[in-house]
Structures are given as C-alpha cells and as structure tokens.
Coordinates of N, CA and C in Angstrom, one line a residue:
M1 N 43.5 72.7 153.5 CA 44.9 73.2 153.8 C 45.9 72.8 152.7
M2 N 45.8 71.5 152.4 CA 46.7 71.0 151.3 C 46.4 71.6 150.0
Q3 N 45.1 71.8 149.7 CA 44.7 72.4 148.4 C 45.2 73.8 148.3
S4 N 45.2 74.6 149.4 CA 45.7 76.0 149.4 C 47.2 76.0 149.2
S5 N 47.9 75.1 149.8 CA 49.4 75.1 149.6 C 49.7 74.7 148.2
L6 N 48.9 73.8 147.6 CA 49.2 73.4 146.2 C 48.9 74.6 145.3
C7 N 47.8 75.3 145.5 CA 47.5 76.5 144.7 C 48.6 77.6 144.9
F8 N 49.1 77.7 146.0 CA 50.2 78.7 146.2 C 51.4 78.3 145.5
A9 N 51.8 77.0 145.5 CA 53.0 76.5 144.8 C 52.8 76.7 143.3
L10 N 51.6 76.4 142.8 CA 51.3 76.6 141.4 C 51.4 78.1 141.0
L11 N 50.9 79.0 141.9 CA 51.0 80.4 141.6 C 52.4 80.9 141.5
V12 N 53.3 80.4 142.5 CA 54.7 80.8 142.5 C 55.4 80.3 141.3
T13 N 55.2 79.1 140.9 CA 55.9 78.6 139.7 C 55.4 79.2 138.4
T14 N 54.1 79.6 138.4 CA 53.6 80.3 137.2 C 54.3 81.7 137.1
A15 N 54.4 82.4 138.2 CA 55.0 83.7 138.2 C 56.4 83.6 137.8
A16 N 57.1 82.6 138.3 CA 58.5 82.5 137.9 C 58.7 82.1 136.5
A17 N 57.8 81.3 135.9 CA 57.9 81.0 134.5 C 57.6 82.2 133.6
L18 N 56.7 83.1 134.1 CA 56.4 84.3 133.3 C 57.5 85.3 133.3
Q19 N 58.3 85.3 134.3 CA 59.4 86.2 134.4 C 60.6 85.7 133.6
A20 N 60.7 84.4 133.3 CA 61.8 83.9 132.6 C 61.8 84.3 131.1
P21 N 63.0 84.5 130.5 CA 63.0 84.9 129.1 C 62.5 83.7 128.2
T22 N 61.6 84.0 127.2 CA 61.1 83.0 126.4 C 61.7 82.9 125.0
S23 N 62.3 84.0 124.6 CA 62.9 84.0 123.2 C 64.4 83.8 123.4
R24 N 65.1 83.4 122.3 CA 66.5 83.3 122.3 C 67.2 84.6 122.5
A25 N 66.7 85.7 122.0 CA 67.3 87.0 122.2 C 67.3 87.3 123.7
G26 N 66.2 87.0 124.4 CA 66.1 87.3 125.8 C 67.1 86.5 126.6
M27 N 67.3 85.2 126.1 CA 68.3 84.3 126.8 C 69.7 84.8 126.6
R28 N 70.0 85.3 125.4 CA 71.3 85.8 125.1 C 71.6 87.1 125.9
R29 N 70.6 87.9 126.1 CA 70.8 89.1 126.9 C 71.1 88.8 128.3
G30 N 70.4 87.7 128.8 CA 70.7 87.3 130.2 C 72.1 86.8 130.3
V31 N 72.6 86.1 129.3 CA 74.0 85.6 129.4 C 75.0 86.8 129.2
A32 N 74.6 87.7 128.3 CA 75.5 88.8 128.1 C 75.7 89.7 129.3
R33 N 74.7 89.7 130.2 CA 74.8 90.5 131.4 C 75.7 89.9 132.5
A34 N 75.9 88.6 132.3 CA 76.7 87.9 133.3 C 78.1 88.4 133.3
P35 N 78.8 88.4 134.4 CA 80.2 88.9 134.4 C 81.1 87.9 133.7
M36 N 82.0 88.4 133.0 CA 82.9 87.6 132.2 C 83.9 87.0 133.1
V37 N 84.1 85.7 133.0 CA 85.0 84.9 133.8 C 86.0 84.3 132.8
G38 N 87.3 84.4 133.2 CA 88.3 83.8 132.3 C 88.2 82.3 132.4
V39 N 87.9 81.7 131.2 CA 87.7 80.3 131.2 C 89.0 79.6 131.3
L40 N 90.0 80.1 130.5 CA 91.3 79.5 130.6 C 92.2 80.4 131.4
A41 N 92.1 80.3 132.7 CA 92.9 81.1 133.6 C 94.3 80.6 133.5
P42 N 95.3 81.5 133.7 CA 96.7 81.1 133.6 C 97.0 80.2 134.8
T43 N 97.7 79.1 134.6 CA 98.0 78.2 135.6 C 99.5 78.4 136.0
S44 N 99.8 78.0 137.2 CA 101.1 78.1 137.7 C 101.8 76.8 137.5
S45 N 103.1 76.8 137.1 CA 103.8 75.6 136.9 C 104.7 75.3 138.1
A46 N 104.5 76.0 139.2 CA 105.3 75.8 140.4 C 105.0 74.4 141.0
L47 N 103.8 74.0 141.0 CA 103.4 72.7 141.5 C 104.0 71.6 140.7
C48 N 104.1 71.7 139.4 CA 104.6 70.7 138.6 C 106.2 70.6 138.7
A49 N 106.8 71.7 139.1 CA 108.3 71.7 139.2 C 108.7 71.3 140.6
A50 N 107.8 71.0 141.5 CA 108.3 70.7 142.9 C 108.9 69.3 142.9
D51 N 109.9 69.1 143.8 CA 110.5 67.8 144.0 C 109.6 67.0 144.9
D52 N 109.9 65.7 144.8 CA 109.2 64.7 145.7 C 109.8 64.8 147.1
D53 N 109.0 65.0 148.1 CA 109.5 65.1 149.4 C 109.7 63.8 150.2
G54 N 109.3 62.7 149.5 CA 109.6 61.4 150.1 C 108.5 61.0 151.1
Y55 N 107.4 61.7 151.2 CA 106.4 61.4 152.2 C 105.7 60.1 151.8
E56 N 105.6 59.2 152.8 CA 104.8 58.0 152.6 C 103.7 57.9 153.7
A57 N 102.5 57.6 153.3 CA 101.4 57.6 154.2 C 101.6 56.4 155.2
P58 N 101.2 56.6 156.4 CA 101.3 55.4 157.4 C 100.5 54.3 157.0
K59 N 101.0 53.1 157.1 CA 100.3 51.9 156.8 C 99.3 51.5 157.9
I60 N 98.1 51.1 157.6 CA 97.2 50.7 158.6 C 97.1 49.1 158.5
E61 N 97.5 48.5 159.5 CA 97.5 47.0 159.5 C 96.4 46.5 160.4
F62 N 95.7 45.5 160.0 CA 94.6 44.9 160.7 C 95.1 43.5 161.2
D63 N 94.9 43.2 162.4 CA 95.2 41.9 163.0 C 94.0 41.0 162.8
P64 N 94.1 40.0 162.0 CA 92.9 39.1 161.8 C 92.6 38.3 163.1
D65 N 93.5 38.2 164.0 CA 93.3 37.4 165.2 C 92.9 38.2 166.4
A66 N 92.6 39.5 166.2 CA 92.3 40.4 167.3 C 90.9 40.1 167.8
D67 N 90.7 40.3 169.1 CA 89.4 40.1 169.7 C 88.5 41.3 169.4
V68 N 87.5 41.1 168.7 CA 86.6 42.3 168.3 C 85.5 42.5 169.3
G69 N 85.3 41.7 170.3 CA 84.3 41.9 171.3 C 82.9 41.6 170.9
G70 N 82.6 40.8 170.0 CA 81.2 40.4 169.6 C 80.6 41.3 168.6
R71 N 79.3 41.3 168.6 CA 78.5 42.1 167.6 C 78.6 43.6 168.0
D72 N 78.6 44.4 167.0 CA 78.7 45.8 167.2 C 77.2 46.4 167.1
L73 N 77.1 47.7 167.5 CA 75.8 48.3 167.5 C 75.2 48.4 166.1
W74 N 76.0 48.6 165.1 CA 75.4 48.7 163.8 C 74.8 47.4 163.3
S75 N 75.5 46.3 163.6 CA 75.0 45.0 163.1 C 73.7 44.6 163.9
D76 N 73.6 45.1 165.1 CA 72.4 44.9 165.9 C 71.2 45.6 165.4
W77 N 71.4 46.9 165.0 CA 70.3 47.7 164.7 C 70.1 48.0 163.2
K78 N 70.9 47.5 162.3 CA 70.8 48.0 160.9 C 69.6 47.5 160.2
N79 N 69.1 46.3 160.5 CA 67.9 45.8 159.8 C 66.7 46.7 160.3
G80 N 66.6 47.0 161.6 CA 65.5 47.8 162.0 C 65.6 49.2 161.4
I81 N 66.8 49.8 161.2 CA 67.0 51.1 160.6 C 66.5 51.0 159.2
Y82 N 66.9 50.0 158.4 CA 66.5 49.9 157.0 C 65.0 49.7 156.9
I83 N 64.5 48.7 157.6 CA 63.1 48.5 157.5 C 62.2 49.6 158.0
G84 N 62.7 50.3 159.1 CA 62.0 51.4 159.6 C 61.9 52.6 158.6
S85 N 63.1 52.8 157.9 CA 63.1 54.0 157.0 C 62.2 53.7 155.8
V86 N 62.2 52.4 155.3 CA 61.3 52.1 154.2 C 59.8 52.2 154.7
A87 N 59.6 51.8 155.9 CA 58.2 51.8 156.4 C 57.7 53.3 156.5
I88 N 58.6 54.2 157.0 CA 58.3 55.6 157.1 C 58.0 56.2 155.7
G89 N 58.9 55.8 154.8 CA 58.8 56.4 153.4 C 57.5 55.9 152.7
V90 N 57.0 54.7 153.0 CA 55.8 54.2 152.4 C 54.5 54.5 153.2
L91 N 54.6 54.3 154.5 CA 53.4 54.4 155.3 C 53.0 55.9 155.6
L92 N 54.0 56.8 155.8 CA 53.6 58.1 156.1 C 52.8 58.8 155.0
P93 N 53.2 58.7 153.7 CA 52.3 59.3 152.7 C 50.9 58.7 152.7
L94 N 50.9 57.4 152.9 CA 49.6 56.7 152.9 C 48.7 57.2 154.1
F95 N 49.4 57.4 155.2 CA 48.7 57.9 156.4 C 48.0 59.3 156.1
F96 N 48.8 60.2 155.5 CA 48.3 61.5 155.3 C 47.3 61.5 154.1
F97 N 47.4 60.6 153.3 CA 46.4 60.4 152.2 C 45.0 60.0 152.8
V98 N 45.1 59.1 153.8 CA 43.8 58.7 154.4 C 43.3 59.7 155.4
V99 N 44.2 60.3 156.2 CA 43.7 61.2 157.3 C 43.2 62.5 156.7
R100 N 43.9 63.0 155.7 CA 43.6 64.3 155.1 C 43.4 65.4 156.1
P101 N 44.5 65.9 156.7 CA 44.4 67.0 157.7 C 43.8 68.2 157.2

C-alpha cells in the first residue's frame, strides 16, 4: 500500500516537472502572460493629513496581591502535552515502520 502511494506521488511530481517550462524563454512567456499589476499604485495622502483624535488605549493594571486561586489547568497539564506531542512525533513513525500496514 505504501509503495503504491509513493509510486503515485513520484508519478504526479514527474508529470508536474515535465509540464514546467525548462528554458528561460518559456519562463519569460509565463511571466508575460501574467496580468499586469501596478507596482507603484497611487497612494492617498488623506491618512497622513488626518488630525490626532486623542484616543488613548485603556490601561490594563494587574494587582500583584490578587488571589489567583492556585494552579491553573495549563500548568497542571503542560508537561504531559509537551511530552505527549514529542512521543507521538517520534513513536508513531516508528510504529508504522515496524508494523508496515
């Protein structure tokens, strides 16, 4: 099963590579067919001329003496999440290498 999917992927990438232009002339033709986009589009100066409206973002203040209620869920589970994700990333490919479905 895995060998057939690898063969199919190789076939698809080979077909895509054969359709790509290989010469500089072919590459230039591909670029020439692209729609022209104004690189230096005219910009508006209305934003630059606007006055300051005096807006100030609200300040967020933290109380260092506030009761936080103990440990949170993230601190309880983060090591398991980190170790589990590394274990999945390492052990899953090894499992499928050994099992060979």
